[in-house]
Amino acid sequence: MQKFFNYINGKLIEPHSGKYLDNYNPAEGKIYSLVPDSDESDVDQAVTAASVAFPLWSVLPAEERMKILLKVADLIDHDLSKLALAESIDNGKPMKLARSLDIPRASANIRFYATAAMHFATDAHVNEEDSVNYTTRMPIGVAGCISPWNLPLYLFTWKIAPALAAGCTVVAKPSELTPMTAFLFSKLCIEAGLPPGVLNIVHGLGGKVGQAIVEHPQVPVISFTGGTVTGKKIAATAAPMFKKLSLELGGKNPNIILADCDFEQAVKTSILSSFANQGEICLCGSRILVERSLFDKFVTEFVKRTKELKVGDPQNELTDLGALVSEAHLHKVLSYVNLAKEEGGKILTGGNPIKLEGHLSSGYYMEPTVIVDLDEKCRTNQEEIFGPVVTIMPFETEAHAIELANSTPYGLSATIWTENLKRAHRVSHQVKSGIIWVNCWLHRDLRTPFGGMKQSGVGREGGWEALRFFTEAKNVCVKL
Ligand code: NAD
């Protein structure tokens, strides 16, 4: 059985406990590898290595840091097929998605920040009468980076890359459910010549390893992506220690379809924004809001196309939806389908687990599910399900659409479909979400601020925001 190791101080090592956790292949429902069950002592060793590496790495010219990081990015591209297969096996996502989205985005993240650090500049404020102020931005120190299972290497590198490019050293923890590409990534960092201790990857459980990173007094900055409940715990631990925090949390994103939309584009993209990656993307539009006059037409076409989606072997190029990440998650998502029924919802298609044949017979598959007739206040429409389940609700007016869009505690992203430019701007300005897509979805420009409002998070990633986050501003005022 394949074993993964921690990456600490430039070496691949066993956890101190000698213990390992089972790692499942969700497509087969079988254990296929072992992940270190690390604890506080492993985290402490990693933080020590990162602290020792910090003085040298933080003063290395940005160009030198860039050269090493670009090598890592090149190695990811070189290993595209291997990494995509690993991601698909570990997470259950279709191989074609890992190859076209997850892995290319991982190298793009690294390239983007390696080069961005070369252009990162600070401000000067000149008071012609008597003084000059200038601001320095120094890397903070050892950064803790904690990521989830849905886009494993994509989100792992989205945090690590700006931290390293800014001059921080890092102790990172991937999700215990999808550790494989982080392990392969540690090997690529060694191959690229990343100096020992600059990046350390500690595998294990969130409550043990993640918590130990957050609690560690020598980790002054934490970048976390995951669930809102975990985010609250992390904030409660980190706030009294006055740590700098970036929290990218859950969503219950509205997908607003106005009657004057480009119907074909709206339906086609809504199928993706509902079910891509089995609906396990924080940006999925899980609440589809449709203007009343278009409602019946939209629902009929959307359900027809949902029924055409192929759930199956993630390795098959024709598969649209692979397996959900774990048995527990499959049960959670199915429990929301039952809840929706109890709340008076009508299942138009889907709602059931799927049993595939042969070696896939124990995998965690379910039908893509469309639900109507639910009130916006019910739990199904308020809580994040994070699976292939969407609800569709009608709205009467633009104001009603905005009211429904803003009716949850979340505020991560929203999608708006309309051919009317003024309307697009008007609605965008009133929807309380950190990211708005008009006539598109998941169309990403890495320079833009990324993050959520309300319970979807605190702070923004992306562009200069992340480089600012991993550095501390200091103003120097010189009297003339
Ligand atoms: P999770 O919160 O359970 O776990 C995320 C990470 O935190 C994992 O590595 C986990 O081991 C770790 N963790 C768990 N408890 C911890 C603790 N007490 N201290 C420190 N770390 C701890 O989330 P998940 O189930 O892995 O991911 C799904 C969630 O992530 C969804 O809610 C989804 O919306 C969210 N998400 C958000 C974004 C975003 O950009 N806003 C992106 C992707 C996923």
Coordinates of C-alpha atoms and ligand atoms in Angstrom, one line a residue:
M1 CA 0.0 0.0 0.0
Q2 CA 1.4 3.4 -1.0
K3 CA 2.4 5.6 2.0
F4 CA 2.7 9.4 2.0
F5 CA 5.2 11.3 4.1
N6 CA 5.4 14.7 5.6
Y7 CA 7.7 17.2 4.0
I8 CA 9.7 18.9 6.7
N9 CA 13.0 20.8 6.4
G10 CA 13.5 19.6 2.8
K11 CA 13.0 15.9 3.6
L12 CA 10.1 13.4 3.3
I13 CA 9.7 11.9 6.7
E14 CA 7.4 9.7 8.8
P15 CA 5.1 11.3 11.4
H16 CA 6.5 11.1 14.9
S17 CA 3.7 8.9 16.1
G18 CA 4.4 6.3 13.3
K19 CA 0.7 6.2 12.8
Y20 CA -1.2 6.5 9.5
L21 CA -4.7 7.2 8.4
D22 CA -6.5 5.3 5.7
N23 CA -7.0 7.2 2.4
Y24 CA -9.9 6.2 0.2
N25 CA -10.4 6.1 -3.5
P26 CA -13.9 7.4 -3.7
A27 CA -14.6 6.0 -7.1
E28 CA -14.1 2.5 -5.7
G29 CA -14.9 3.1 -2.0
K30 CA -11.6 1.4 -1.1
I31 CA -8.5 2.3 0.9
Y32 CA -5.6 2.8 -1.5
S33 CA -3.0 4.7 0.4
L34 CA -1.9 5.8 3.9
V35 CA -1.6 9.4 5.1
P36 CA 0.6 10.4 8.1
D37 CA -1.5 10.9 11.2
S38 CA 0.7 13.7 12.4
D39 CA 0.3 15.6 15.7
E40 CA 1.5 18.8 17.4
S41 CA 5.1 17.5 17.6
D42 CA 5.3 17.2 13.8
V43 CA 3.8 20.7 13.4
D44 CA 6.3 22.1 15.9
Q45 CA 9.2 20.5 14.0
A46 CA 7.8 22.1 10.7
V47 CA 7.4 25.5 12.4
T48 CA 11.0 25.3 13.7
A49 CA 12.3 24.4 10.2
A50 CA 10.2 27.3 8.7
S51 CA 11.5 29.7 11.3
V52 CA 15.1 28.8 10.7
A53 CA 14.6 29.2 6.9
F54 CA 12.8 32.5 7.2
P55 CA 15.7 34.9 7.6
L56 CA 17.4 33.8 4.4
W57 CA 14.3 33.2 2.2
S58 CA 12.7 36.6 3.2
V59 CA 15.8 38.6 2.1
L60 CA 16.4 36.6 -1.1
P61 CA 15.8 39.0 -4.0
A62 CA 12.3 38.4 -5.5
E63 CA 13.9 37.4 -8.7
E64 CA 15.7 34.5 -7.0
R65 CA 12.6 33.4 -5.3
M66 CA 10.8 33.6 -8.7
K67 CA 13.4 31.4 -10.5
I68 CA 12.9 28.6 -8.0
L69 CA 9.1 28.9 -8.0
L70 CA 9.0 28.9 -11.8
K71 CA 10.9 25.7 -11.8
V72 CA 8.2 24.2 -9.6
A73 CA 5.6 25.4 -12.0
D74 CA 7.4 23.9 -14.9
L75 CA 7.6 20.6 -13.1
I76 CA 3.9 20.6 -12.5
D77 CA 3.3 21.1 -16.2
H78 CA 5.7 18.3 -17.0
D79 CA 3.8 16.0 -14.7
L80 CA 0.3 17.2 -15.8
S81 CA -1.0 13.7 -16.7
K82 CA 0.4 12.0 -13.6
L83 CA -0.9 14.8 -11.2
A84 CA -4.3 14.8 -12.9
L85 CA -4.7 11.1 -12.5
A86 CA -3.6 11.4 -8.9
E87 CA -6.2 14.1 -8.2
S88 CA -8.9 12.2 -9.9
I89 CA -8.2 9.0 -7.9
D90 CA -7.9 10.9 -4.6
N91 CA -11.0 13.1 -5.0
G92 CA -13.3 11.2 -7.3
K93 CA -13.5 14.1 -9.8
P94 CA -13.5 13.4 -13.6
M95 CA -9.9 13.0 -14.9
K96 CA -10.7 15.4 -17.8
L97 CA -11.6 18.1 -15.2
A98 CA -8.4 17.6 -13.2
R99 CA -6.4 17.7 -16.5
S100 CA -8.1 20.8 -17.9
L101 CA -8.7 22.8 -14.7
D102 CA -7.1 21.7 -11.4
I103 CA -3.5 21.0 -12.4
P104 CA -3.1 23.7 -15.0
R105 CA -4.5 26.2 -12.5
A106 CA -1.9 24.9 -9.9
S107 CA 1.0 25.8 -12.1
A108 CA -0.7 29.1 -13.2
N109 CA -1.0 30.1 -9.5
I110 CA 2.7 29.6 -8.9
R111 CA 3.7 31.4 -12.1
F112 CA 1.3 34.2 -11.4
Y113 CA 2.7 34.9 -7.9
A114 CA 6.3 34.2 -8.7
T115 CA 6.2 36.9 -11.3
A116 CA 3.8 39.2 -9.4
A117 CA 6.4 39.6 -6.6
M118 CA 8.7 41.1 -9.1
H119 CA 6.2 44.0 -9.7
F120 CA 5.0 44.4 -6.1
A121 CA 5.6 48.0 -5.2
T122 CA 4.7 50.2 -2.2
D123 CA 3.5 53.8 -1.8
A124 CA 5.2 57.1 -1.0
H125 CA 3.3 60.1 0.3
V126 CA 5.1 63.4 -0.2
N127 CA 4.0 66.4 1.8
E128 CA 5.8 69.2 -0.1
E129 CA 5.9 71.4 2.9
D130 CA 7.7 69.3 5.4
S131 CA 7.8 65.5 5.1
V132 CA 8.1 62.4 3.0
N133 CA 6.3 59.2 4.0
Y134 CA 7.1 55.9 2.5
T135 CA 5.7 52.4 3.2
T136 CA 7.7 49.2 3.4
R137 CA 6.1 45.8 3.2
M138 CA 8.0 43.0 4.8
P139 CA 7.1 39.3 4.8
I140 CA 5.4 38.5 8.1
G141 CA 7.2 35.3 9.0
V142 CA 5.9 31.7 9.1
A143 CA 2.6 31.4 7.3
G144 CA 0.1 28.7 8.1
C145 CA -1.9 27.6 5.0
I146 CA -4.8 25.2 5.4
S147 CA -6.8 24.0 2.4
P148 CA -9.9 21.8 1.7
W149 CA -10.5 18.7 -0.5
N150 CA -12.6 19.9 -3.3
L151 CA -9.9 21.5 -5.5
P152 CA -6.9 20.0 -3.7
L153 CA -3.7 21.1 -5.6
Y154 CA -5.5 24.2 -7.1
L155 CA -6.4 25.7 -3.7
F156 CA -3.2 24.4 -1.9
T157 CA -1.0 26.3 -4.4
W158 CA -3.3 29.4 -4.4
K159 CA -2.2 30.0 -0.8
I160 CA 1.3 28.7 -0.8
A161 CA 2.4 30.6 -4.0
P162 CA 1.7 34.2 -2.7
A163 CA 3.1 33.3 0.7
L164 CA 6.4 32.0 -0.7
A165 CA 6.6 34.7 -3.4
A166 CA 6.1 37.4 -0.7
G167 CA 9.0 36.0 1.3
C168 CA 7.2 34.1 4.0
T169 CA 8.1 30.5 4.8
V170 CA 5.2 28.1 5.1
V171 CA 3.7 25.3 7.1
A172 CA 0.9 23.9 5.0
K173 CA -1.8 21.3 5.6
P174 CA -3.8 19.7 2.8
S175 CA -7.1 18.0 3.5
E176 CA -6.7 14.6 5.0
L177 CA -9.3 13.4 2.4
T178 CA -7.1 14.4 -0.6
P179 CA -3.5 14.5 0.4
M180 CA -2.0 12.8 -2.7
T181 CA -1.2 15.7 -5.0
A182 CA 0.3 17.7 -2.0
F183 CA 2.6 14.8 -1.4
L184 CA 3.6 14.7 -5.1
F185 CA 4.0 18.5 -5.0
S186 CA 6.5 18.2 -2.1
K187 CA 8.6 15.9 -4.3
L188 CA 8.6 18.5 -7.1
C189 CA 9.7 21.2 -4.6
I190 CA 12.7 19.1 -3.7
E191 CA 13.5 18.5 -7.4
A192 CA 13.2 22.2 -8.1
G193 CA 15.7 23.0 -5.4
L194 CA 13.4 24.8 -3.0
P195 CA 15.7 25.4 0.1
P196 CA 14.9 23.2 3.1
G197 CA 12.4 24.6 5.5
V198 CA 10.9 27.2 3.1
L199 CA 7.8 25.0 2.6
N200 CA 6.8 22.3 5.0
I201 CA 3.8 20.1 4.5
V202 CA 2.3 18.3 7.5
H203 CA -0.5 15.7 6.8
G204 CA -3.2 14.7 9.1
L205 CA -6.5 15.5 10.8
G206 CA -7.8 19.1 11.0
G207 CA -8.6 19.0 14.7
K208 CA -5.0 17.9 15.4
V209 CA -2.6 19.2 12.7
G210 CA -4.7 22.2 11.5
Q211 CA -5.5 23.2 15.1
A212 CA -1.8 22.9 16.1
I213 CA -0.8 25.2 13.2
V214 CA -3.4 27.8 14.1
E215 CA -2.4 27.7 17.8
H216 CA 1.3 27.8 17.3
P217 CA 2.8 31.0 18.7
Q218 CA 5.4 31.2 16.0
V219 CA 2.8 31.3 13.2
P220 CA 1.6 34.9 13.0
V221 CA -0.5 34.6 9.8
I222 CA -3.1 32.0 8.8
S223 CA -4.7 31.5 5.4
F224 CA -7.6 29.1 5.6
T225 CA -10.0 27.8 3.0
G226 CA -12.8 25.4 4.1
G227 CA -16.1 25.3 5.8
T228 CA -17.7 28.2 7.8
V229 CA -18.0 26.1 11.0
T230 CA -14.2 25.4 10.9
G231 CA -13.6 29.0 10.0
K232 CA -15.4 30.1 13.2
K233 CA -13.2 27.8 15.3
I234 CA -10.1 29.1 13.7
A235 CA -11.1 32.7 14.2
A236 CA -11.9 32.0 17.9
T237 CA -8.4 30.5 18.4
A238 CA -6.5 33.0 16.3
A239 CA -8.2 36.3 17.3
P240 CA -7.0 36.4 21.0
M241 CA -3.4 35.8 19.6
F242 CA -3.9 38.8 17.2
K243 CA -2.9 36.7 14.2
K244 CA -3.5 38.0 10.7
L245 CA -6.3 35.9 9.2
S246 CA -7.7 35.2 5.8
L247 CA -10.8 33.0 5.8
E248 CA -12.3 31.7 2.6
L249 CA -15.5 29.9 3.6
G250 CA -18.7 28.3 2.4
G251 CA -21.3 29.6 0.0
K252 CA -25.0 29.3 -1.1
N253 CA -24.6 31.1 -4.3
P254 CA -27.5 32.5 -6.3
N255 CA -27.6 32.0 -10.1
I256 CA -30.1 34.7 -11.3
I257 CA -31.7 34.1 -14.6
L258 CA -33.5 37.2 -16.0
A259 CA -36.1 36.8 -18.7
D260 CA -34.0 38.8 -21.2
C261 CA -31.0 36.5 -20.9
D262 CA -29.3 34.6 -23.8
F263 CA -31.3 31.4 -23.0
E264 CA -28.9 28.9 -24.5
Q265 CA -25.8 30.3 -22.8
A266 CA -27.7 30.6 -19.5
V267 CA -28.9 27.0 -19.5
K268 CA -25.6 25.6 -20.7
T269 CA -23.5 27.4 -18.2
S270 CA -26.0 26.8 -15.4
I271 CA -25.6 23.0 -15.9
L272 CA -21.9 23.5 -15.3
S273 CA -22.3 25.9 -12.4
S274 CA -24.6 23.4 -10.8
F275 CA -22.9 20.1 -11.3
A276 CA -19.2 20.7 -12.2
N277 CA -16.9 18.7 -9.9
Q278 CA -20.1 17.0 -8.6
G279 CA -21.3 20.4 -7.3
E280 CA -18.3 20.4 -4.9
I281 CA -17.1 23.9 -5.8
C282 CA -17.6 26.7 -3.3
L283 CA -18.6 28.9 -6.2
C284 CA -21.3 26.6 -7.6
G285 CA -24.7 28.3 -8.1
S286 CA -26.8 26.0 -5.9
R287 CA -29.8 28.3 -5.8
I288 CA -31.1 29.0 -9.3
L289 CA -33.5 32.0 -9.4
V290 CA -35.5 32.4 -12.6
E291 CA -37.8 35.2 -13.6
R292 CA -41.4 34.0 -13.6
S293 CA -42.1 34.5 -17.3
L294 CA -39.1 32.2 -18.2
F295 CA -39.6 29.8 -15.3
D296 CA -41.4 26.8 -17.0
K297 CA -39.2 27.0 -20.1
F298 CA -36.0 27.1 -18.1
V299 CA -37.0 24.3 -15.7
T300 CA -38.0 22.0 -18.6
E301 CA -34.8 22.5 -20.5
F302 CA -32.6 22.4 -17.4
V303 CA -34.1 19.2 -16.1
K304 CA -33.8 17.6 -19.6
R305 CA -30.1 18.4 -19.8
T306 CA -29.5 17.3 -16.2
K307 CA -30.9 13.9 -17.1
E308 CA -28.4 13.7 -20.0
L309 CA -25.4 14.1 -17.6
K310 CA -23.3 10.9 -17.3
V311 CA -22.4 9.8 -13.8
G312 CA -19.6 7.3 -13.9
D313 CA -16.0 6.2 -13.8
P314 CA -13.9 9.3 -13.3
Q315 CA -11.3 7.9 -15.7
N316 CA -13.8 7.7 -18.5
E317 CA -13.5 10.7 -20.8
L318 CA -17.3 10.7 -21.3
T319 CA -18.1 11.1 -17.6
D320 CA -19.6 14.4 -16.4
L321 CA -19.9 13.6 -12.7
G322 CA -17.5 11.3 -10.9
A323 CA -17.8 10.2 -7.3
L324 CA -18.4 12.4 -4.2
V325 CA -15.3 12.7 -2.0
S326 CA -16.3 10.3 0.8
E327 CA -19.0 8.1 2.0
A328 CA -19.8 10.5 4.9
H329 CA -20.2 13.4 2.4
L330 CA -22.4 11.3 0.1
H331 CA -24.7 10.6 3.2
K332 CA -24.7 14.3 4.1
V333 CA -25.7 15.3 0.6
L334 CA -28.4 12.6 0.4
S335 CA -29.7 13.7 3.9
Y336 CA -30.3 17.2 2.4
V337 CA -32.5 15.5 -0.4
N338 CA -34.6 13.9 2.3
L339 CA -34.7 17.2 4.2
A340 CA -35.9 18.9 1.0
K341 CA -38.7 16.4 0.7
E342 CA -39.7 16.9 4.3
E343 CA -39.7 20.7 3.7
G344 CA -42.2 20.2 0.8
G345 CA -39.7 20.2 -2.1
K346 CA -40.5 18.3 -5.3
I347 CA -37.6 16.4 -6.8
L348 CA -37.8 16.9 -10.6
T349 CA -34.9 14.6 -11.3
G350 CA -32.2 12.7 -9.3
G351 CA -32.1 12.4 -5.6
N352 CA -30.8 8.9 -5.4
P353 CA -27.4 7.2 -4.8
I354 CA -26.1 5.3 -7.8
K355 CA -24.5 1.8 -7.7
L356 CA -22.1 1.3 -10.6
E357 CA -20.8 -2.1 -11.7
G358 CA -17.6 -4.0 -11.2
H359 CA -14.7 -2.4 -9.4
L360 CA -16.8 0.8 -9.0
S361 CA -19.7 -0.9 -7.2
S362 CA -18.7 0.5 -3.7
G363 CA -18.0 4.0 -5.0
Y364 CA -19.8 7.2 -3.7
Y365 CA -22.0 8.2 -6.6
M366 CA -25.3 10.0 -6.8
E367 CA -27.7 11.4 -9.4
P368 CA -27.5 15.1 -10.2
T369 CA -30.6 16.5 -8.4
V370 CA -33.0 19.3 -9.2
I371 CA -35.6 20.5 -6.6
V372 CA -38.4 23.0 -6.9
D373 CA -41.3 24.3 -4.7
L374 CA -39.2 25.3 -1.7
D375 CA -39.4 28.4 0.2
E376 CA -36.3 30.6 0.3
K377 CA -36.2 30.4 4.1
C378 CA -36.1 26.6 4.4
R379 CA -32.9 24.9 5.5
T380 CA -32.4 23.4 2.0
N381 CA -32.2 26.9 0.6
Q382 CA -30.2 28.3 3.5
E383 CA -27.5 25.7 4.2
E384 CA -24.5 24.8 2.1
I385 CA -25.0 21.3 0.6
F386 CA -21.8 21.1 -1.4
G387 CA -23.0 18.4 -3.8
P388 CA -24.8 17.9 -7.1
V389 CA -28.1 19.3 -5.7
V390 CA -29.7 22.6 -6.9
T391 CA -33.0 24.2 -6.1
I392 CA -34.9 26.4 -8.6
M393 CA -37.1 29.3 -7.4
P394 CA -39.2 31.8 -9.4
F395 CA -39.1 35.5 -8.8
E396 CA -41.5 38.2 -9.9
T397 CA -39.4 41.4 -10.2
E398 CA -35.8 42.5 -10.1
A399 CA -36.2 43.6 -6.5
H400 CA -37.6 40.2 -5.6
A401 CA -34.6 38.5 -7.3
I402 CA -32.2 40.6 -5.2
E403 CA -34.1 39.9 -2.0
L404 CA -33.9 36.1 -2.7
A405 CA -30.3 36.4 -3.7
N406 CA -29.4 38.1 -0.4
S407 CA -31.6 35.9 1.8
T408 CA -28.9 33.6 3.2
P409 CA -26.1 34.1 5.7
Y410 CA -23.5 33.6 2.9
G411 CA -22.2 36.0 0.3
L412 CA -19.5 34.3 -1.7
S413 CA -20.4 34.5 -5.4
A414 CA -23.4 35.2 -7.7
T415 CA -24.1 34.8 -11.3
I416 CA -26.5 37.1 -13.3
W417 CA -27.9 36.3 -16.7
T418 CA -29.3 39.3 -18.7
E419 CA -28.6 41.0 -22.1
N420 CA -29.6 44.3 -20.6
L421 CA -26.4 46.2 -19.6
K422 CA -28.0 48.6 -17.2
R423 CA -29.8 45.8 -15.5
A424 CA -26.6 43.8 -15.2
H425 CA -24.9 46.6 -13.4
R426 CA -27.9 47.5 -11.2
V427 CA -28.4 44.0 -10.0
S428 CA -24.6 43.4 -9.5
H429 CA -24.4 46.4 -7.3
Q430 CA -27.2 45.2 -5.0
V431 CA -26.3 41.5 -4.6
K432 CA -24.2 41.1 -1.4
S433 CA -21.5 38.7 -2.7
G434 CA -17.8 39.2 -3.1
I435 CA -17.7 37.8 -6.6
I436 CA -20.3 38.5 -9.3
W437 CA -20.2 36.9 -12.7
V438 CA -22.4 38.4 -15.5
N439 CA -23.2 36.1 -18.3
C440 CA -20.4 33.7 -17.3
W441 CA -19.3 31.5 -14.4
L442 CA -15.9 30.7 -12.9
H443 CA -14.3 33.0 -15.4
R444 CA -11.2 33.8 -13.4
D445 CA -8.6 36.6 -13.8
L446 CA -6.1 35.9 -11.0
R447 CA -5.5 39.7 -10.6
T448 CA -9.0 40.2 -9.2
P449 CA -9.9 40.2 -5.5
F450 CA -11.3 36.8 -4.5
G451 CA -13.4 36.1 -1.4
G452 CA -16.8 36.4 0.3
M453 CA -19.0 38.7 2.3
K454 CA -21.0 37.8 5.5
Q455 CA -20.3 34.2 6.6
S456 CA -18.4 33.4 3.4
G457 CA -15.3 34.8 4.8
V458 CA -13.0 37.5 5.9
G459 CA -10.4 39.1 3.6
R460 CA -9.6 38.7 0.0
E461 CA -7.1 36.5 -2.0
G462 CA -5.9 37.1 -5.5
G463 CA -3.8 39.8 -7.2
W464 CA -2.0 42.2 -4.9
E465 CA -4.4 41.4 -2.0
A466 CA -2.6 38.2 -1.3
L467 CA 0.8 39.7 -1.4
R468 CA -0.4 42.4 0.9
F469 CA -1.8 39.8 3.2
F470 CA 1.4 37.9 3.6
T471 CA 3.4 41.1 4.2
E472 CA 3.2 43.7 7.0
A473 CA 3.1 47.4 6.2
K474 CA 5.3 49.9 7.9
N475 CA 5.2 53.6 7.3
V476 CA 8.3 55.7 7.7
C477 CA 7.9 59.4 8.0
V478 CA 10.9 61.5 7.3
K479 CA 10.8 65.2 8.3
L480 CA 12.4 67.4 5.7
Ligands
NAD1 P1 -13.3 21.8 6.4 O1 -13.5 23.1 7.0 O2 -13.8 20.6 7.0 O3 -11.7 21.5 6.2 C1 -10.8 22.4 5.6 C2 -9.4 22.2 6.1 O4 -9.4 22.6 7.4 C3 -9.0 20.7 6.0 O5 -7.6 20.7 5.7 C4 -9.2 20.3 7.5 O6 -8.4 19.2 7.9 C5 -8.8 21.5 8.2 N1 -9.4 21.7 9.6 C6 -10.5 21.0 10.1 N2 -10.7 21.4 11.4 C7 -9.7 22.3 11.7 C8 -9.4 23.0 12.8 N3 -10.1 22.9 14.0 N4 -8.3 23.9 12.8 C9 -7.6 24.0 11.6 N5 -7.9 23.3 10.5 C10 -8.9 22.5 10.5 O7 -13.8 22.0 4.9 P2 -13.8 20.9 3.8 O8 -15.0 20.0 4.1 O9 -12.5 20.3 3.6 O10 -14.2 21.8 2.5 C11 -15.4 22.1 2.1 C12 -15.7 23.5 2.5 O11 -14.8 24.4 2.0 C13 -17.0 24.0 1.9 O12 -17.7 24.7 2.9 C14 -16.6 25.0 0.8 O13 -17.6 26.0 0.5 C15 -15.4 25.5 1.4 N6 -14.6 26.1 0.3 C16 -14.5 27.5 0.2 C17 -13.7 28.0 -0.8 C18 -13.6 29.5 -0.9 O14 -12.7 30.0 -1.7 N7 -14.4 30.3 -0.2 C19 -13.1 27.2 -1.7 C20 -13.2 25.8 -1.6 C21 -14.0 25.3 -0.6

